[in-house]
Short mmCIF file of C-alpha atoms and ligand atoms in Angstrom, two decimals:
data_model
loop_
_atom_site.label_atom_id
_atom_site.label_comp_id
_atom_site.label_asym_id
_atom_site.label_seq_id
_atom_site.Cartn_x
_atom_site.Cartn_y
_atom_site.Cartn_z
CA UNK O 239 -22.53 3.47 21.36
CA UNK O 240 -23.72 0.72 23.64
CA UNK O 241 -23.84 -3.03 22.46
CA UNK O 242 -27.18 -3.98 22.46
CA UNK O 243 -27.64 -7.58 23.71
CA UNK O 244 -29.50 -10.01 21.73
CA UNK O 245 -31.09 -12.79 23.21
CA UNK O 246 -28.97 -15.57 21.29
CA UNK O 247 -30.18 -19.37 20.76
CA UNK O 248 -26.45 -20.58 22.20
CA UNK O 249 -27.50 -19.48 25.67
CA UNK O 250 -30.71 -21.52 25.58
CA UNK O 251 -30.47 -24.97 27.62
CA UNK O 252 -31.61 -27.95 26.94
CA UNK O 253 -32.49 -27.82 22.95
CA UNK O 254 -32.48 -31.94 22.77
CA UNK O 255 -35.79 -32.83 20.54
CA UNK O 256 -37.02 -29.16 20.93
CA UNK O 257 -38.83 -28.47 17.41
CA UNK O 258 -36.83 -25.17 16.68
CA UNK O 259 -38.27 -22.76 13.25
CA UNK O 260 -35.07 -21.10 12.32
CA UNK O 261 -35.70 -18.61 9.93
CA UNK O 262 -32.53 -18.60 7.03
CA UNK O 263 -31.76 -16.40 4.08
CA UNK O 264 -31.29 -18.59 1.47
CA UNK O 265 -32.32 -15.94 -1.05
CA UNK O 266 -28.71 -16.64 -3.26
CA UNK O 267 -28.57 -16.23 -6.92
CA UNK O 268 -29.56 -19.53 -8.98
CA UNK O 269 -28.32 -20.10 -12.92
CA UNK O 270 -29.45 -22.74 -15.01
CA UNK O 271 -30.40 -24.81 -11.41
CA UNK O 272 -27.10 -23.87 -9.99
CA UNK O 273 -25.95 -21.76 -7.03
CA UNK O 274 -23.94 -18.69 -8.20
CA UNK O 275 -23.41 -17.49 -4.92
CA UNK O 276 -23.71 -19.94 -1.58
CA UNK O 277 -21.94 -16.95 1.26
CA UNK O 278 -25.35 -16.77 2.62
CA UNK O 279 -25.84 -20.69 3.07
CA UNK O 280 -22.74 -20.96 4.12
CA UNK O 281 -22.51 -18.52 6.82
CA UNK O 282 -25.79 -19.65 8.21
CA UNK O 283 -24.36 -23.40 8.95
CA UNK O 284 -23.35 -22.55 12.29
CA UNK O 285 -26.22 -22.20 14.18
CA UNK O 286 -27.43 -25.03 11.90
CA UNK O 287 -24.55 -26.82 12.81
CA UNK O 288 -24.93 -26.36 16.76
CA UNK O 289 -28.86 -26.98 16.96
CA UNK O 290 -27.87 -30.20 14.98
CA UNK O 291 -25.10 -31.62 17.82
CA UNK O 292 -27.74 -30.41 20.69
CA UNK O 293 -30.35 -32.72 19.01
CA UNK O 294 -33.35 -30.19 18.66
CA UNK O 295 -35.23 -30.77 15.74
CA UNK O 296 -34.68 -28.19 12.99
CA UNK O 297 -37.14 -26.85 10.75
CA UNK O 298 -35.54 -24.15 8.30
CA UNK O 299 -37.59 -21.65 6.68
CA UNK O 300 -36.88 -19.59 3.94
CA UNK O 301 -37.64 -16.96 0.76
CA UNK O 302 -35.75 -17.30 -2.84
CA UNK O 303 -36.60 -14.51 -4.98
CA UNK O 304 -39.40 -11.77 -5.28
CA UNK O 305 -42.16 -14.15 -5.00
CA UNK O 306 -43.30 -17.40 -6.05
CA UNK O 307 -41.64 -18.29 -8.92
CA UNK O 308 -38.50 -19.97 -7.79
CA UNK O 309 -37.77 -22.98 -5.60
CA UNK O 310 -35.45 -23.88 -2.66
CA UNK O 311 -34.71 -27.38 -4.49
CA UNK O 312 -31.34 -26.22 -5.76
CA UNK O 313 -30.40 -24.79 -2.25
CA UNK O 314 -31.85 -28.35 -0.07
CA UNK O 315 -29.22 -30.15 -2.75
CA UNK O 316 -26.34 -27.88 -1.79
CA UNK O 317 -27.21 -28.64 2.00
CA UNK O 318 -27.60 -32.71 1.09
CA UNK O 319 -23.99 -32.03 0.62
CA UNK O 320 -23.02 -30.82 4.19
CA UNK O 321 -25.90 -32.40 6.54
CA UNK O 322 -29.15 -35.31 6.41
CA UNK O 323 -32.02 -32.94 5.44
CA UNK O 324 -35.70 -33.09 4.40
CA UNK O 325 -37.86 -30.79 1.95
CA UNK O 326 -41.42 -30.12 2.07
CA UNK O 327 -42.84 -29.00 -1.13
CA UNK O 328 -45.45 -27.04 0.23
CA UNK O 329 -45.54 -26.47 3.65
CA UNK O 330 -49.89 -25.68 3.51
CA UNK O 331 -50.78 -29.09 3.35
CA UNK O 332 -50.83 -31.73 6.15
CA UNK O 333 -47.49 -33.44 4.50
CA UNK O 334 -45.58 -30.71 6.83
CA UNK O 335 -47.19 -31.29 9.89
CA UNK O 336 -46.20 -35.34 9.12
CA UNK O 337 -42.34 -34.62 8.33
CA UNK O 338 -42.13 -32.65 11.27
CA UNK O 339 -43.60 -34.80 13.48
CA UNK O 340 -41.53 -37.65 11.98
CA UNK O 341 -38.30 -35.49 12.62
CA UNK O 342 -35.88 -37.24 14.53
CA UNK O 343 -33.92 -35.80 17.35
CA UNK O 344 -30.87 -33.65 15.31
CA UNK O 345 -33.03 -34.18 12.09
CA UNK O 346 -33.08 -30.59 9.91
CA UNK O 347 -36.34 -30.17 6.86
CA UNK O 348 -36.59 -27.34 4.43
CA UNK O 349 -39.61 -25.86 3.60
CA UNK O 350 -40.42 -24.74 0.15
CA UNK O 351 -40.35 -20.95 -0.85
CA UNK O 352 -42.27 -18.78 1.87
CA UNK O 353 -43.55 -16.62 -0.32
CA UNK O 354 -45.89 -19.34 -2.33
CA UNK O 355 -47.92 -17.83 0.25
CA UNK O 356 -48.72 -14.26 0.31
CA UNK O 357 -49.58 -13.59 3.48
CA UNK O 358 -45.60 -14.24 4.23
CA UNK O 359 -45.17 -10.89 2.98
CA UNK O 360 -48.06 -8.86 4.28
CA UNK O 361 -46.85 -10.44 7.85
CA UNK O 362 -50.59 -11.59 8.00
CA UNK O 363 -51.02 -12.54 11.43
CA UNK O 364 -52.65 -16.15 10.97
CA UNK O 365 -50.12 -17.41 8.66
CA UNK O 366 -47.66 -15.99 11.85
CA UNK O 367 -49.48 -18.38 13.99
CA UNK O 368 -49.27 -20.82 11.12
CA UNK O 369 -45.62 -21.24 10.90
CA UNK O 370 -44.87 -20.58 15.01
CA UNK O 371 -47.04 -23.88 14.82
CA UNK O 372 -44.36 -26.11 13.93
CA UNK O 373 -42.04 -25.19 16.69
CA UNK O 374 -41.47 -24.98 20.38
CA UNK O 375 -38.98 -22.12 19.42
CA UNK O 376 -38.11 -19.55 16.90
CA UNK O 377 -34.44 -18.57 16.18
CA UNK O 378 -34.01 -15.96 13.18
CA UNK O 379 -30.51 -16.06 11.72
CA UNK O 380 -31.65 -14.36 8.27
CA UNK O 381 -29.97 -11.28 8.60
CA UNK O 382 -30.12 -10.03 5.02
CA UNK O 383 -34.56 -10.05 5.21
CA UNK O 384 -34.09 -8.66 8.82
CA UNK O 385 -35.34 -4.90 7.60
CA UNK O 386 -38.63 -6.83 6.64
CA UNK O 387 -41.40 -7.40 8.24
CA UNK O 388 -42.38 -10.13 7.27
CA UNK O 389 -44.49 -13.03 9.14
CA UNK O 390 -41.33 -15.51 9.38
CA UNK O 391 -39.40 -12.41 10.39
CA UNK O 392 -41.72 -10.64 12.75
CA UNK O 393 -45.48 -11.81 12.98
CA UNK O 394 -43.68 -15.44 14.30
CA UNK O 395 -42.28 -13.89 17.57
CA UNK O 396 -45.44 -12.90 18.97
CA UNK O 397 -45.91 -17.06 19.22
CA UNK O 398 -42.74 -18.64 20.02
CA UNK O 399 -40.15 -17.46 22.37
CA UNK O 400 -37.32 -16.26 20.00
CA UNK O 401 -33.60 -15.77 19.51
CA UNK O 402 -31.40 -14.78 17.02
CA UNK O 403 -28.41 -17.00 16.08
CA UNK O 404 -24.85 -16.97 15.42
CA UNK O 405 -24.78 -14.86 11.93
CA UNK O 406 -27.22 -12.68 12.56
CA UNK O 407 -24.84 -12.06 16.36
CA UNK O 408 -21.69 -11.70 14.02
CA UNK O 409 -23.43 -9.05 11.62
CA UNK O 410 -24.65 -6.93 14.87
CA UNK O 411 -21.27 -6.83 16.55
CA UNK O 412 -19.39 -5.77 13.24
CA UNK O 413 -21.64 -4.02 11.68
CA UNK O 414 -21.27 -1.84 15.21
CA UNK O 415 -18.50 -0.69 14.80
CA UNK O 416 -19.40 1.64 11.96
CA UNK O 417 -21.60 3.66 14.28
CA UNK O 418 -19.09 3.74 17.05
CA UNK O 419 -15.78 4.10 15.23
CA UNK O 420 -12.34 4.01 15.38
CA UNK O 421 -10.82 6.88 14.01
CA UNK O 422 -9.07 7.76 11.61
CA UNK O 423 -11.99 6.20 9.82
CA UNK O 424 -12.59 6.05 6.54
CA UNK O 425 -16.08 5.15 4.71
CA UNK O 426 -16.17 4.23 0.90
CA UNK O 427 -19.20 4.29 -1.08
CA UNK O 428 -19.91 3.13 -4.34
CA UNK O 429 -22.66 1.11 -6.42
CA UNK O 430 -25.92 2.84 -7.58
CA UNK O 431 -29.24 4.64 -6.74
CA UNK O 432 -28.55 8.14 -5.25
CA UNK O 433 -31.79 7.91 -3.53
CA UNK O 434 -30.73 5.01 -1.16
CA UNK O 435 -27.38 6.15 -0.74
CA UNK O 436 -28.25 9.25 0.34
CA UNK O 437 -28.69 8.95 4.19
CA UNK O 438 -25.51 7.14 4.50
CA UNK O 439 -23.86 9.45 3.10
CA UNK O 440 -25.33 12.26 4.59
CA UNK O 441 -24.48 9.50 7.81
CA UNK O 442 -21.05 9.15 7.46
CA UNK O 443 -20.36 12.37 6.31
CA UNK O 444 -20.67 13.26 10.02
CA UNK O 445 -19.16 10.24 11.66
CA UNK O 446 -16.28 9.09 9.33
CA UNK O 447 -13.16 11.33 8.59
CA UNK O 448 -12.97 10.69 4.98
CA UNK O 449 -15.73 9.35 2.42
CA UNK O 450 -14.43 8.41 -0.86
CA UNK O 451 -17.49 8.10 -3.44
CA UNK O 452 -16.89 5.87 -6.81
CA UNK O 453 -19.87 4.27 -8.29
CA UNK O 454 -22.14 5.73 -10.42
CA UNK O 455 -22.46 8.23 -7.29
CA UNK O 456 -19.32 9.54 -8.23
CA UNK O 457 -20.87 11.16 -11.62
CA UNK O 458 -23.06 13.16 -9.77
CA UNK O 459 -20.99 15.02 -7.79
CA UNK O 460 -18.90 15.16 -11.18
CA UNK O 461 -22.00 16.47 -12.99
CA UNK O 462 -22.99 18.68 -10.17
CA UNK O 463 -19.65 20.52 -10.70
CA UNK O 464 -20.09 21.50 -14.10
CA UNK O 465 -17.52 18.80 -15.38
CA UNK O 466 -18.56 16.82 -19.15
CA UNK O 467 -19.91 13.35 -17.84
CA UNK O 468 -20.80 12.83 -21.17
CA UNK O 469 -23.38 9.57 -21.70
CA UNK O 470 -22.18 8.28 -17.76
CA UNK O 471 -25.37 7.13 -16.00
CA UNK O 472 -26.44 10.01 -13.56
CA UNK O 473 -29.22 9.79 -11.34
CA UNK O 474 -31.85 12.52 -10.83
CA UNK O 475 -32.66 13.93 -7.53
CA UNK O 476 -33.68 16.94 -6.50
CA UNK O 477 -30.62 18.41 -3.57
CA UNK O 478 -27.25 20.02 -4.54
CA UNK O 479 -23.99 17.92 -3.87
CA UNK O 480 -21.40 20.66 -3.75
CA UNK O 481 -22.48 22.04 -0.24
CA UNK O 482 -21.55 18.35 0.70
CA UNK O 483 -17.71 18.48 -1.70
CA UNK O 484 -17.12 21.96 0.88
CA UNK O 485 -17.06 20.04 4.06
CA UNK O 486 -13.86 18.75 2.47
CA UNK O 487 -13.97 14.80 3.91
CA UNK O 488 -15.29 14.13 0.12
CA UNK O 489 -12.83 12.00 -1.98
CA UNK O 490 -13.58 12.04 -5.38
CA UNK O 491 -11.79 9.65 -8.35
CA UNK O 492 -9.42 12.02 -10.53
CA UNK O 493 -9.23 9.51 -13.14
CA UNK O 494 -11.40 7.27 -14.62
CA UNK O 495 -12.06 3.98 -16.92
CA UNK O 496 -14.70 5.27 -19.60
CA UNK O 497 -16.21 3.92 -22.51
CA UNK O 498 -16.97 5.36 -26.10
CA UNK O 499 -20.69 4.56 -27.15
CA UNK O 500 -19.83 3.70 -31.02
CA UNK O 501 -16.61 2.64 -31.02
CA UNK O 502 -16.72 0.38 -27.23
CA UNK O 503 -13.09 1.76 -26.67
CA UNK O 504 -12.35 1.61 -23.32
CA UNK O 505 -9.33 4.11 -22.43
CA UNK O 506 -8.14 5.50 -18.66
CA UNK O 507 -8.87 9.17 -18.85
CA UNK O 508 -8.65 12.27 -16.55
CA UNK O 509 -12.12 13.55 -14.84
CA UNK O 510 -11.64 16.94 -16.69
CA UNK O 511 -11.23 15.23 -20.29
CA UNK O 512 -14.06 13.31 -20.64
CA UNK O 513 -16.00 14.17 -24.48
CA UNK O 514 -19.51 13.88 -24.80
CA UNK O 515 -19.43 10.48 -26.75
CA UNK O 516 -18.50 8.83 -23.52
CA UNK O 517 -19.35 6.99 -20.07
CA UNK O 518 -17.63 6.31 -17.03
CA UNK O 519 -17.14 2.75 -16.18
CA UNK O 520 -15.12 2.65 -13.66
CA UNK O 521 -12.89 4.10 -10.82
CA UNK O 522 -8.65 4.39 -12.72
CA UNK O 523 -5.89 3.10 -11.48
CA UNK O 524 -3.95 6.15 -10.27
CA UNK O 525 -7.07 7.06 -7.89
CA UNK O 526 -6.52 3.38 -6.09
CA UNK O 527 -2.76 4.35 -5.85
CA UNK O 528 -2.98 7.54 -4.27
CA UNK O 529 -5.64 6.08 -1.56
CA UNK O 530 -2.96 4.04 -0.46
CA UNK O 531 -1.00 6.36 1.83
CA UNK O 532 -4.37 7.21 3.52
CA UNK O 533 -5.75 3.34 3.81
CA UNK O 534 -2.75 2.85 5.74
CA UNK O 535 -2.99 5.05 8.20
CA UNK O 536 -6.79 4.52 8.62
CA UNK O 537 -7.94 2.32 11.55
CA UNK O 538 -11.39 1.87 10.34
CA UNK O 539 -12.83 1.01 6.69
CA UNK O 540 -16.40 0.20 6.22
CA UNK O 541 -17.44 0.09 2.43
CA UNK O 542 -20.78 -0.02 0.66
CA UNK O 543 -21.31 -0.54 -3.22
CA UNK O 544 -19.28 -1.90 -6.13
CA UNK O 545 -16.67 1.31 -7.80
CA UNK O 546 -17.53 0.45 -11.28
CA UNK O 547 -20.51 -0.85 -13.74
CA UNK O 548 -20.35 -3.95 -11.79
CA UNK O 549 -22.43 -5.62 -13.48
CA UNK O 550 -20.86 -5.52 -17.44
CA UNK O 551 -17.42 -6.82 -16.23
CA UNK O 552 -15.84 -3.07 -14.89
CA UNK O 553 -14.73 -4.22 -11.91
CA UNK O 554 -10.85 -3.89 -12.09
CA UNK O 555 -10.94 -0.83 -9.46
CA UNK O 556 -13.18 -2.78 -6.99
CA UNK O 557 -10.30 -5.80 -7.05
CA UNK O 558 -7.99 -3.72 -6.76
CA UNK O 559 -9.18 -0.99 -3.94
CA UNK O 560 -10.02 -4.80 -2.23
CA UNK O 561 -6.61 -5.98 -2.60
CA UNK O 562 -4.88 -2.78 -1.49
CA UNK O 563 -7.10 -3.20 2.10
CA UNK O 564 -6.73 -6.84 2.49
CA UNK O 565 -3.20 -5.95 3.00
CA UNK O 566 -3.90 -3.08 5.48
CA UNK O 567 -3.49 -3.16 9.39
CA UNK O 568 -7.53 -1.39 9.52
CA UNK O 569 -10.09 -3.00 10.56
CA UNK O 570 -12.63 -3.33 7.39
CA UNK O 571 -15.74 -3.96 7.18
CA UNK O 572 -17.22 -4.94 3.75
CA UNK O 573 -21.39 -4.12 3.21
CA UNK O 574 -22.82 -6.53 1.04
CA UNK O 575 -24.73 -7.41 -2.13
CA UNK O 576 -22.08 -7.30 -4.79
CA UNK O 577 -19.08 -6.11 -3.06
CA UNK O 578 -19.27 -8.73 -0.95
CA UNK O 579 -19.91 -11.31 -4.22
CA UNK O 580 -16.21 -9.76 -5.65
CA UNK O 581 -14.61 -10.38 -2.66
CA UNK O 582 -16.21 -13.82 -2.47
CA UNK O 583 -14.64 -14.11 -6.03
CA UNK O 584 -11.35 -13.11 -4.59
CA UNK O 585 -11.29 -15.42 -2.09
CA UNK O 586 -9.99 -12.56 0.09
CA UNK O 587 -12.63 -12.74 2.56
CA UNK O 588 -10.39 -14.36 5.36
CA UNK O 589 -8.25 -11.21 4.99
CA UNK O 590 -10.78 -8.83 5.75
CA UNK O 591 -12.50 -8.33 9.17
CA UNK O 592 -15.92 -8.85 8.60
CA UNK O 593 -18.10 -9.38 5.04
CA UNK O 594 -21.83 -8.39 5.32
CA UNK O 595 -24.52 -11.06 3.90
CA UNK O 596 -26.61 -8.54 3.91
CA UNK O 597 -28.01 -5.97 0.92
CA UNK O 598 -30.77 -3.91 2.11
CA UNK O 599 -30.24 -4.74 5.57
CA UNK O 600 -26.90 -3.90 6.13
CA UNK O 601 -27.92 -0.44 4.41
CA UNK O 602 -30.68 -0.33 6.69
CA UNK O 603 -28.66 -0.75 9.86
CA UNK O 604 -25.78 1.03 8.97
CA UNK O 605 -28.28 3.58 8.72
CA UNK O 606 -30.56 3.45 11.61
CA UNK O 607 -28.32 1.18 13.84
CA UNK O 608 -31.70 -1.08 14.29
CA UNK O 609 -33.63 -3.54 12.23
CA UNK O 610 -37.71 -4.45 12.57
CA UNK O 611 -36.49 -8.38 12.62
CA UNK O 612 -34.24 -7.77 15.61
CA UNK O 613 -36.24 -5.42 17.28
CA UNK O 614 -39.05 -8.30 16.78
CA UNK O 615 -36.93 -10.19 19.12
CA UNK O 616 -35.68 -8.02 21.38
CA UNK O 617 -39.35 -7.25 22.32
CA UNK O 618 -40.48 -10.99 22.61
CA UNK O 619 -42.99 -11.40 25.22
CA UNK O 620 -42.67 -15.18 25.31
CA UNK O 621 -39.61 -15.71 26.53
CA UNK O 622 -39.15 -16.89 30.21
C1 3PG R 718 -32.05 -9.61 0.04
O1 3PG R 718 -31.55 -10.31 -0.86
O2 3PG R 718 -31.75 -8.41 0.19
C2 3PG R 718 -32.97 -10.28 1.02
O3 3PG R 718 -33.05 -11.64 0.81
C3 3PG R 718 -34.34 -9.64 1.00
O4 3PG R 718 -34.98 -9.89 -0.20
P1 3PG R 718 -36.18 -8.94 -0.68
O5 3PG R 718 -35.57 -7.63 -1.04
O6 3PG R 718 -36.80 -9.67 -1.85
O7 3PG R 718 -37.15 -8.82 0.46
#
């Protein structure tokens, strides 16, 4: 597949006291007023970084959350850390038009929660024009909101001439390789929600030589083959799996970490000996061994979704499927959401080739190999 070129922010001249909107994703997870999670911020410093030392003048927009109910305070104190920066607490009222016309050359301000305003979401076209207002250019590096289309994502490009920057660049070129792969390939995918999951599988399943499922995806197929799943999450949908298990590229676990409902035993079982009083939780430890000999003659790994109930603490087979490729020649590519928050964890990340910031996006493009926020730019009439 051909690279499709981006126009990118670093080939823009002259960016000294240019007013430049760069749209971030600073949507991270916040406990008790605390960052859980700062990947996201962090990979996004570059391009803050470089429109810093060229002395434009940066004005960062961003979402946090579903809607209005949480601030970027806790994320502008993280950055007070790194760099000199501003916040304006609501960027309707005249305040913002003052900070930003008091921004000094390499100066950087963070405006409050976009979605305090509806219309963010419903890319309404005025509040478009609203935001463009405050710049001279527009440079989206949010990759992760990049399926949305969204006024600070979309509507804004019709107003300002507009680039993408270094982490949303990064995300395209590795996130590339997926849909023009090395072979032998191999695609892993775990986590949740049949529904989603779905067309990548169905995807992959054509492109990749060998898709290992774990996951609550796993219990499907498990369930769709007559075998005792017992009280293991399974999600309803309406299309047979086994057509798919014929193809033969399907790996499934053999055994598995499961749970009893009254007693909370957990015990490595089997697939075939599960009893009706219990769940899967997670992928065992003999399936990770005997994917070794293949991971290390695979030149390609690209892997969506979390092997195990994530979420209450299962997530021994995820470490150590992670471990067993950080140690592998392949190149590996890591979707993101909470895969990418284990391996952040880990501190394996540097081992790896690439980690997505992405959730829905990097679903989304892995999928349809294009993404309303970049095509937004790509299209962007007001460039010279
Ligand atoms: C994400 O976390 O996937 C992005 O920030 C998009 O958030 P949204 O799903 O609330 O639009």
């Amino acid at each position: 597949m051909k690279q499709i070129i981006i126009p990118n922010i670093k080939d823009v001249k002259n960016l000294k006291g240019k007013r430049v909107v760069l749209r971030l994703d600073f949507n991270v997870p916040i406990k008790n007023g605390k960052i859980v999670e700062t990947m996201r911020i962090d990979r996004a410093m570059p391009t803050v970084e470089f429109l810093i030392k060229k002395k434009a003048r940066v004005i960062i927009l961003s979402h946090i959350g579903k809607d209005a109910s949480q601030s970027l305070q806790p994320v502008v104190r993280y950055l007070a850390k790194k760099i000199k920066v501003g916040f304006v607490p609501d960027f309707r009222t005249a305040q913002a038009r003052t900070v930003v016309d008091g921004l000094s050359e390499g100066g950087v301000v963070v405006f409050e929660n976009l979605r305090l305003d509806d219309r963010e979401t419903e890319n309404d076209a005025d509040f478009a024009k609203y935001l463009a207002s405050f710049g001279d250019l527009y440079v989206n590096d949010a990759f992760a909101v990049s399926h949305r289309a969204h006024a600070s994502v979309v509507g804004i490009t019709h107003y300002l001439p507009s680039y993408v920057g270094f982490l949303i660049a990064s995300e395209i070129k590795h996130l590339s390789l997926a849909l023009s792969p090395k072979h032998p390939f191999l695609f892993i995918l775990g986590g949740a929600k049949f529904e989603t999951k779905m067309p990548l599988m169905k995807k992959f399943m054509k492109i990749a030589d060998q898709v290992f499922v774990g996951g609550i995806l796993a219990n499907d197929f498990f369930h769709d083959v007559g075998l005792e799943v017992g009280k293991s999450f399974v999600d309803k949908y309406d299309f047979k799996l086994t057509p798919l298990l014929k193809k033969g590229k399907i790996i499934l676990p053999h055994d598995v970490v499961v749970k009893n409902a009254e007693t909370k035993k957990v015990s490595t079982k089997q697939i075939d000996e599960l009893s009706t009083g219990e769940s899967i939780v997670d992928v065992g430890p003999e399936t990770i061994k005997n994917l070794i000999p293949l991971i290390k003659k695979t030149k390609l790994i690209v892997w969506n979704g979390p092997l195990g109930f994530y979420e209450e603490g299962f997530d021994k087979g995820t470490i150590a499927l992670l471990k067993v490729i950080a140690d592998a020649r392949a190149t590996s590519i890591i979707g993101g959401g909470d895969t990418a928050v284990i391996v952040d964890k880990l501190g394996i990340g540097k081992k790896l080739t690439f980690v997505s910031t992405g959730g829905g996006a990097t679903l989304d493009y892995l999928e349809n190999g294009k993404l309303v926020g970049l095509d937004a730019i790509i299209k962007c009439k007001k460039r010279k």
